[in-house]
mmCIF file of C-alpha atoms in Angstrom:
data_model
loop_
_atom_site.group_PDB
_atom_site.id
_atom_site.type_symbol
_atom_site.label_atom_id
_atom_site.label_comp_id
_atom_site.label_asym_id
_atom_site.label_seq_id
_atom_site.Cartn_x
_atom_site.Cartn_y
_atom_site.Cartn_z
ATOM 1 C CA MET A 1 189.912 82.159 61.466
ATOM 2 C CA PRO A 2 188.558 84.002 64.561
ATOM 3 C CA THR A 3 185.687 82.472 66.518
ATOM 4 C CA PRO A 4 182.526 84.562 66.248
ATOM 5 C CA SER A 5 181.674 86.317 69.489
ATOM 6 C CA PRO A 6 178.537 85.170 71.312
ATOM 7 C CA ARG A 7 175.376 87.120 70.642
ATOM 8 C CA PRO A 8 175.103 90.050 73.099
ATOM 9 C CA CYS A 9 172.109 90.120 75.424
ATOM 10 C CA PRO A 10 169.304 92.428 74.260
ATOM 11 C CA CYS A 11 168.777 93.682 77.838
ATOM 12 C CA GLY A 12 171.857 95.906 77.602
ATOM 13 C CA LEU A 13 174.019 94.271 80.253
ATOM 14 C CA PRO A 14 177.567 93.493 79.106
ATOM 15 C CA ALA A 15 177.124 89.733 78.787
ATOM 16 C CA ALA A 16 176.303 87.196 76.135
ATOM 17 C CA TYR A 17 172.619 86.339 75.814
ATOM 18 C CA VAL A 18 173.163 82.714 76.870
ATOM 19 C CA ASP A 19 174.921 83.803 80.085
ATOM 20 C CA CYS A 20 172.521 86.658 80.830
ATOM 21 C CA CYS A 21 168.782 86.499 80.088
ATOM 22 C CA GLY A 22 169.065 83.240 78.138
ATOM 23 C CA ARG A 23 169.604 81.321 81.391
ATOM 24 C CA PHE A 24 166.261 82.644 82.684
ATOM 25 C CA HIS A 25 164.444 81.971 79.400
ATOM 26 C CA SER A 26 165.675 78.371 79.365
ATOM 27 C CA GLY A 27 164.567 77.814 82.968
ATOM 28 C CA ALA A 28 168.124 77.007 84.103
ATOM 29 C CA GLN A 29 167.884 79.819 86.674
ATOM 30 C CA GLN A 30 165.319 82.224 88.109
ATOM 31 C CA ALA A 31 165.838 85.992 88.004
ATOM 32 C CA PRO A 32 167.033 86.934 91.524
ATOM 33 C CA THR A 33 165.745 90.541 91.432
ATOM 34 C CA ALA A 34 162.818 92.459 89.960
ATOM 35 C CA GLU A 35 165.206 94.422 87.728
ATOM 36 C CA LEU A 36 166.735 91.270 86.273
ATOM 37 C CA LEU A 37 163.253 89.884 85.661
ATOM 38 C CA MET A 38 162.350 93.128 83.863
ATOM 39 C CA ARG A 39 165.496 92.864 81.756
ATOM 40 C CA SER A 40 164.744 89.223 80.959
ATOM 41 C CA ARG A 41 161.190 90.099 79.922
ATOM 42 C CA PHE A 42 162.489 92.817 77.583
ATOM 43 C CA SER A 43 164.913 90.263 76.115
ATOM 44 C CA ALA A 44 162.032 87.807 75.697
ATOM 45 C CA PHE A 45 160.191 90.399 73.609
ATOM 46 C CA ALA A 46 163.395 91.007 71.627
ATOM 47 C CA VAL A 47 163.977 87.300 70.863
ATOM 48 C CA GLY A 48 160.283 86.404 70.490
ATOM 49 C CA ASP A 49 159.928 84.141 73.537
ATOM 50 C CA ALA A 50 156.198 84.469 74.298
ATOM 51 C CA SER A 51 156.171 81.375 76.540
ATOM 52 C CA TYR A 52 158.709 82.980 78.905
ATOM 53 C CA LEU A 53 156.657 86.167 79.011
ATOM 54 C CA LEU A 54 153.586 84.173 80.049
ATOM 55 C CA ARG A 55 155.546 82.123 82.623
ATOM 56 C CA SER A 56 156.945 85.288 84.196
ATOM 57 C CA TRP A 57 153.536 87.009 84.445
ATOM 58 C CA HIS A 58 151.547 86.966 87.721
ATOM 59 C CA SER A 59 148.682 84.476 87.605
ATOM 60 C CA SER A 60 146.099 87.161 88.493
ATOM 61 C CA THR A 61 147.005 89.439 85.559
ATOM 62 C CA ARG A 62 148.425 86.999 82.983
ATOM 63 C CA PRO A 63 146.513 86.845 79.689
ATOM 64 C CA ASP A 64 145.372 83.490 78.345
ATOM 65 C CA GLY A 65 147.730 83.831 75.409
ATOM 66 C CA LEU A 66 150.191 86.194 73.834
ATOM 67 C CA GLU A 67 150.970 86.749 70.173
ATOM 68 C CA LEU A 68 154.043 88.830 69.459
ATOM 69 C CA ASP A 69 154.118 91.064 66.412
ATOM 70 C CA PRO A 70 157.011 89.859 64.216
ATOM 71 C CA ALA A 71 157.175 93.308 62.551
ATOM 72 C CA GLN A 72 157.979 94.960 65.885
ATOM 73 C CA ARG A 73 161.679 94.806 66.852
ATOM 74 C CA TRP A 74 162.618 95.669 70.429
ATOM 75 C CA GLU A 75 166.045 97.290 70.223
ATOM 76 C CA ARG A 76 167.129 98.838 73.504
ATOM 77 C CA LEU A 77 166.171 98.976 77.171
ATOM 78 C CA GLU A 78 166.847 101.841 79.545
ATOM 79 C CA ILE A 79 166.239 101.290 83.267
ATOM 80 C CA LEU A 80 165.159 104.631 84.753
ATOM 81 C CA GLY A 81 164.823 103.529 88.372
ATOM 82 C CA THR A 82 164.021 100.730 90.772
ATOM 83 C CA GLU A 83 162.234 100.579 94.089
ATOM 84 C CA ARG A 84 162.779 97.558 96.318
ATOM 85 C CA GLY A 85 162.761 94.287 94.363
ATOM 86 C CA GLY A 86 166.005 92.922 95.772
ATOM 87 C CA MET A 87 167.057 89.345 96.373
ATOM 88 C CA PHE A 88 165.485 89.208 99.840
ATOM 89 C CA GLU A 89 162.351 91.241 99.138
ATOM 90 C CA THR A 90 158.907 90.198 97.948
ATOM 91 C CA GLU A 91 157.729 93.288 96.045
ATOM 92 C CA GLY A 92 159.345 95.823 93.799
ATOM 93 C CA ALA A 93 158.940 98.285 90.970
ATOM 94 C CA VAL A 94 161.051 99.020 87.909
ATOM 95 C CA GLU A 95 160.635 102.103 85.762
ATOM 96 C CA PHE A 96 161.935 101.671 82.236
ATOM 97 C CA ARG A 97 161.866 102.916 78.678
ATOM 98 C CA ALA A 98 161.956 100.276 75.939
ATOM 99 C CA TYR A 99 162.829 101.329 72.402
ATOM 100 C CA TYR A 100 161.372 99.571 69.380
ATOM 101 C CA ARG A 101 161.168 99.826 65.627
ATOM 102 C CA GLU A 102 158.200 98.867 63.489
ATOM 103 C CA GLY A 103 158.975 99.310 59.817
ATOM 104 C CA ARG A 104 160.260 102.849 59.420
ATOM 105 C CA HIS A 105 158.668 104.007 62.676
ATOM 106 C CA ALA A 106 160.850 104.188 65.776
ATOM 107 C CA GLY A 107 159.189 104.583 69.148
ATOM 108 C CA SER A 108 159.437 103.858 72.829
ATOM 109 C CA LEU A 109 157.337 102.476 75.644
ATOM 110 C CA HIS A 110 157.625 104.068 79.094
ATOM 111 C CA GLU A 111 156.297 102.084 82.048
ATOM 112 C CA ASN A 112 156.686 101.844 85.810
ATOM 113 C CA SER A 113 156.030 98.149 86.426
ATOM 114 C CA SER A 114 155.028 96.277 89.550
ATOM 115 C CA PHE A 115 156.681 92.952 90.432
ATOM 116 C CA THR A 116 156.073 90.457 93.218
ATOM 117 C CA ARG A 117 157.099 86.948 94.117
ATOM 118 C CA GLU A 118 154.757 84.102 93.303
ATOM 119 C CA GLY A 119 155.789 80.598 94.266
ATOM 120 C CA GLY A 120 159.192 82.014 95.245
ATOM 121 C CA SER A 121 159.901 83.511 91.794
ATOM 122 C CA TRP A 122 159.751 87.104 90.651
ATOM 123 C CA VAL A 123 156.810 87.783 88.304
ATOM 124 C CA TYR A 124 155.454 90.815 86.478
ATOM 125 C CA VAL A 125 152.140 92.104 87.869
ATOM 126 C CA GLY A 126 151.442 95.106 85.649
ATOM 127 C CA PRO A 127 151.933 98.834 85.220
ATOM 128 C CA LEU A 128 151.708 101.110 88.273
ATOM 129 C CA SER A 129 150.614 104.052 86.135
ATOM 130 C CA PRO A 130 149.313 104.471 82.591
ATOM 131 C CA VAL A 131 151.701 103.142 79.958
ATOM 132 C CA ALA A 132 153.031 105.792 77.569
ATOM 133 C CA PHE A 133 154.033 105.123 73.978
ATOM 134 C CA ASP A 134 156.144 107.777 72.259
#
């Protein structure tokens, strides 16, 4: 009988979740770039990991708590562009479109997000422009 293949990562990269964003969610590794942090945050929404979302949020903009809507399923991430945010940089931006489904309604979220390093780790600061839901 064939072995079932590992669950693919929700972020869209061609890797298993455990080897991709799962290693960041578990704390085994830190995301080395702003884009990988963005991807790992999308995956955290997709798998319902609110604690990772809070840990990867800048202390000046992080909410006190976060309740995820179990009826909302995050299905696909599209990276539209990046600015800075590399392994040896301290600030960056990632523009993305995240696709979700809530019941019979399908929609998307478009955001250009700001990232910085805090305590040596990449963290999400917030949107650079108004967030658009389609």
